[in-house]
PDB file of C-alpha atoms in Angstrom:
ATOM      1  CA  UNK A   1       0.544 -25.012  35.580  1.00  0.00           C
ATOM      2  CA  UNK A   2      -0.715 -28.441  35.189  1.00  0.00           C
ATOM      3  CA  UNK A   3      -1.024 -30.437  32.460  1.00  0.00           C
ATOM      4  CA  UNK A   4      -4.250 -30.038  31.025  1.00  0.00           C
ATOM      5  CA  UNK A   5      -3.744 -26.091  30.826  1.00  0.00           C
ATOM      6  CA  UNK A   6      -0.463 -26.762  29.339  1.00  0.00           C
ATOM      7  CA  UNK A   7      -1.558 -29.210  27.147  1.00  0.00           C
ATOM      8  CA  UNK A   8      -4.612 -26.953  25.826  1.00  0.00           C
ATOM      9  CA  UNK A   9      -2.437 -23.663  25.507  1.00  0.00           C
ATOM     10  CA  UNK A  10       0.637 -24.705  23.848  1.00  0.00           C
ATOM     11  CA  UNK A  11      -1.193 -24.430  20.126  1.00  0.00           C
ATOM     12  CA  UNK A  12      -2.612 -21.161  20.771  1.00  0.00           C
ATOM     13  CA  UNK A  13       0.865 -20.001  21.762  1.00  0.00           C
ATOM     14  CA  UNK A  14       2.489 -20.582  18.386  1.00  0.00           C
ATOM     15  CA  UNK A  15      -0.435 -18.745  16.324  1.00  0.00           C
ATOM     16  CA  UNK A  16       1.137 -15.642  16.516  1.00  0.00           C
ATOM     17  CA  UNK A  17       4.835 -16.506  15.522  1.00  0.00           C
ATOM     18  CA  UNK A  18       2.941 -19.004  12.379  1.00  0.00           C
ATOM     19  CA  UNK A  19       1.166 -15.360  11.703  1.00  0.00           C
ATOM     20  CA  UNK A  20       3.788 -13.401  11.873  1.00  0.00           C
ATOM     21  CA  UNK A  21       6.337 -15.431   9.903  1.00  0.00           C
ATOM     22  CA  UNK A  22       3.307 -16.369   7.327  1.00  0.00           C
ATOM     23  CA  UNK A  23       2.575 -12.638   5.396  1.00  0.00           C
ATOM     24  CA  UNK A  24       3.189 -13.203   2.086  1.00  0.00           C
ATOM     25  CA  UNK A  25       5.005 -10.039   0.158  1.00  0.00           C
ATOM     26  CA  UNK A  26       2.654  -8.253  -1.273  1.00  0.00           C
ATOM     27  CA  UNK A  27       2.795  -7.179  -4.478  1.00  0.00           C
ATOM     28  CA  UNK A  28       1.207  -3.908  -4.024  1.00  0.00           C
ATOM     29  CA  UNK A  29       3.879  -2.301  -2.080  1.00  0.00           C
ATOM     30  CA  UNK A  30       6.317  -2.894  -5.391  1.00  0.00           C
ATOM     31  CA  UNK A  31       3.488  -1.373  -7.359  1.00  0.00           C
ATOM     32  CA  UNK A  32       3.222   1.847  -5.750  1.00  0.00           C
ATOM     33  CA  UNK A  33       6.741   2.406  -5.992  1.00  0.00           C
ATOM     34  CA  UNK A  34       6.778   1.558  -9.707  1.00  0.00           C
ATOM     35  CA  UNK A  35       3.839   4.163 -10.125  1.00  0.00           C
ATOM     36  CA  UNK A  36       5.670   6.999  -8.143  1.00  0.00           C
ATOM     37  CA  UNK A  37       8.953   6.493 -10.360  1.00  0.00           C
ATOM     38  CA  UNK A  38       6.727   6.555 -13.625  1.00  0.00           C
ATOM     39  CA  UNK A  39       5.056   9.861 -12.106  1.00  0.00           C
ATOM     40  CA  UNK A  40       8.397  11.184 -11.658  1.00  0.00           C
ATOM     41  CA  UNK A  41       9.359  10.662 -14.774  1.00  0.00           C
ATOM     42  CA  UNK A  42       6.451  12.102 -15.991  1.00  0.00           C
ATOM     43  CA  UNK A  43       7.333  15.304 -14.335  1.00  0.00           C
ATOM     44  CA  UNK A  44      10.693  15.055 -15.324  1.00  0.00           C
ATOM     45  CA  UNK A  45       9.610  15.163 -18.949  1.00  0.00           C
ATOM     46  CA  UNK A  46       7.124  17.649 -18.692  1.00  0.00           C
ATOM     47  CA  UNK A  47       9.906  20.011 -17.473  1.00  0.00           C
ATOM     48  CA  UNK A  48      12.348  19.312 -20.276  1.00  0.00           C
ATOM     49  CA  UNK A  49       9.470  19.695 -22.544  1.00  0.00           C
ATOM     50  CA  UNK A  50       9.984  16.023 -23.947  1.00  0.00           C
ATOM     51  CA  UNK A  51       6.622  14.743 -26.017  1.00  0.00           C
ATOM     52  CA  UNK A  52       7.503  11.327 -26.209  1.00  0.00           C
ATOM     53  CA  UNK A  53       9.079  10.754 -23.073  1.00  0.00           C
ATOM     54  CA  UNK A  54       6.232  12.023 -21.519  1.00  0.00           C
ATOM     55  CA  UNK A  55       3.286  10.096 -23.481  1.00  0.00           C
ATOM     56  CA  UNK A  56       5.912   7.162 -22.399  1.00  0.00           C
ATOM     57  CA  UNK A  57       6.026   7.625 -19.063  1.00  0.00           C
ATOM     58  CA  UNK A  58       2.086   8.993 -18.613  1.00  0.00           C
ATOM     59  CA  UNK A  59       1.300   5.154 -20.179  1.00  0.00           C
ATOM     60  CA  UNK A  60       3.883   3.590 -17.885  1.00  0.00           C
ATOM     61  CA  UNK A  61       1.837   5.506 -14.602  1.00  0.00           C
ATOM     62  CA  UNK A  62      -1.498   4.474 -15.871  1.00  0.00           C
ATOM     63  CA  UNK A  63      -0.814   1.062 -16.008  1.00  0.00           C
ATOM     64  CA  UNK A  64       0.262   1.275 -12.520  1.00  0.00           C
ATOM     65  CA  UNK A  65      -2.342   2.745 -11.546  1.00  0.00           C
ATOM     66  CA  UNK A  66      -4.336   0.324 -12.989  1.00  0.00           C
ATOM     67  CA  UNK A  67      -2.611  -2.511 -11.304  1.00  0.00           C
ATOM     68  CA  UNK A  68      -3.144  -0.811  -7.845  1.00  0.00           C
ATOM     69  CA  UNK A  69      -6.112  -0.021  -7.858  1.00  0.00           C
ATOM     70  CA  UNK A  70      -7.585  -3.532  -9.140  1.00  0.00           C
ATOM     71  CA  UNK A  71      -5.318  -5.070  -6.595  1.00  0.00           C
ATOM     72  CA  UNK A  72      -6.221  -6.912  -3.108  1.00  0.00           C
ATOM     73  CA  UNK A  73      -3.777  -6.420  -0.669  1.00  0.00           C
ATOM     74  CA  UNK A  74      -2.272  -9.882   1.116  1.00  0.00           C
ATOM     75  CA  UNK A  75      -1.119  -8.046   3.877  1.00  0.00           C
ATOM     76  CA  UNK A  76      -1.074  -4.802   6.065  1.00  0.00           C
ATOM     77  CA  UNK A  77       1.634  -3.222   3.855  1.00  0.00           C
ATOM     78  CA  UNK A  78      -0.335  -4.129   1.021  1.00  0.00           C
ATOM     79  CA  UNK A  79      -3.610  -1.902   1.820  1.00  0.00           C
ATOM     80  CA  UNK A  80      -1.227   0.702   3.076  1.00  0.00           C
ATOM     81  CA  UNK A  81       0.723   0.945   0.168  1.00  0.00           C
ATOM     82  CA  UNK A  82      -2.755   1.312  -1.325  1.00  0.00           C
ATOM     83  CA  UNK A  83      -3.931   3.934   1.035  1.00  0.00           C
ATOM     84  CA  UNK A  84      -0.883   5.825   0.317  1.00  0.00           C
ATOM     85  CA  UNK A  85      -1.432   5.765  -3.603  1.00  0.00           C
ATOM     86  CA  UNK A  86      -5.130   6.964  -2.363  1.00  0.00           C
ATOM     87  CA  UNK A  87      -3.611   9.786  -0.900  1.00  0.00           C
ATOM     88  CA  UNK A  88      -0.635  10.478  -2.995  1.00  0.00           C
ATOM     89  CA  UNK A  89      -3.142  10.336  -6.119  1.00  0.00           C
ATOM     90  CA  UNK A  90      -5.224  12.804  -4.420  1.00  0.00           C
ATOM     91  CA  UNK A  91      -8.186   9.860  -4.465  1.00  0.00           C
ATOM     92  CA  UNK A  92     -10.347  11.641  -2.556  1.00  0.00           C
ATOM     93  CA  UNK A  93     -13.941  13.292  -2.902  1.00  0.00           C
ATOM     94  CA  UNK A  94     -12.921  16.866  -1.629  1.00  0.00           C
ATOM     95  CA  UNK A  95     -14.824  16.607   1.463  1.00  0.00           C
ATOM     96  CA  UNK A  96     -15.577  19.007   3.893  1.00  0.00           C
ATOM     97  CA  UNK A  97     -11.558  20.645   5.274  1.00  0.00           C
ATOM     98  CA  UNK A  98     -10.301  17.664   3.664  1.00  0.00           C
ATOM     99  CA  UNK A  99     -11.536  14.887   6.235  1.00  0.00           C
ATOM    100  CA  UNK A 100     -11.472  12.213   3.810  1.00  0.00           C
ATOM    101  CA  UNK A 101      -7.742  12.444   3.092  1.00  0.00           C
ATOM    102  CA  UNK A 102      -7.021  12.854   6.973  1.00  0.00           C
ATOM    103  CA  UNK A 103      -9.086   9.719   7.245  1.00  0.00           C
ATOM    104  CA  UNK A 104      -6.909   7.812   4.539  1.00  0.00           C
ATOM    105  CA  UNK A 105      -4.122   9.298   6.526  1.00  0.00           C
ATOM    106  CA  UNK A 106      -5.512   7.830   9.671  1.00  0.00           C
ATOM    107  CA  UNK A 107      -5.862   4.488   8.479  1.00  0.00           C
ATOM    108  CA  UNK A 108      -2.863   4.562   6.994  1.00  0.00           C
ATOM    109  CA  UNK A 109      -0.663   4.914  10.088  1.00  0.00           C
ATOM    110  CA  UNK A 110      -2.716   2.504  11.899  1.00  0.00           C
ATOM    111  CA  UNK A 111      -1.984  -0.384   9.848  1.00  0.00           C
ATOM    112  CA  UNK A 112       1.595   0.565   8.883  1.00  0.00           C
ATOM    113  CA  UNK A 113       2.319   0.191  12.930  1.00  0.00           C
ATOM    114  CA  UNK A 114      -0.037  -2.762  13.415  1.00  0.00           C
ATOM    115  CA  UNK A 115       1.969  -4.142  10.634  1.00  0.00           C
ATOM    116  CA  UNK A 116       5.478  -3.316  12.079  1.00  0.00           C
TER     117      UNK A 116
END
């Protein structure tokens, strides 16, 4: 290689690794598990027949979902952490055999492994 190629590459080699090593955490992905212990505790309640803990823990999942959905993800785990509250939520318009939620699904796994 000679020294003009070297010389004009070596920058565009370190992108990736500055990419890589640059995602911020993302909030979002703390969020969603927040919600789904607040919507287990919801259930929880419900079951035991428990009023208060309920109207508690219903108020403790809606301001989670709040904070999810009005979130923008910094990163890939961030909009798939969203994309799994879509689906876990059951965010979807009912479309014909479900193809929106397979769709959700879809992009789902593809940016949980592009973020891996």
């Amino acid at each position: 290689m000679d020294r003009r190629t070297f010389l004009t590459a070596a920058p565009l080699a370190s992108v990736p690794a500055l990419a890589a090593g640059a995602a911020p955490a993302d909030p979002l992905v703390g969020l969603l598990e927040e919600w789904r212990r607040a919507r287990k505790a919801i259930h929880a309640a419900e079951d035991a027949r428990l009023e208060h803990e309920f109207e508690a823990a219903e108020a403790k999942e809606d301001h989670f979902r709040t904070r999810i959905m009005a979130a923008r993800p910094v990163s890939m785990a961030g909009a798939a952490a969203q994309l799994d509250f879509a689906i876990e939520d059951e965010l979807v318009g009912g479309e014909y055999f479900g193809a929106d939620r397979v769709m959700f699904r879809n992009l789902r796994d593809f940016m949980a492994s592009a973020a891996a």
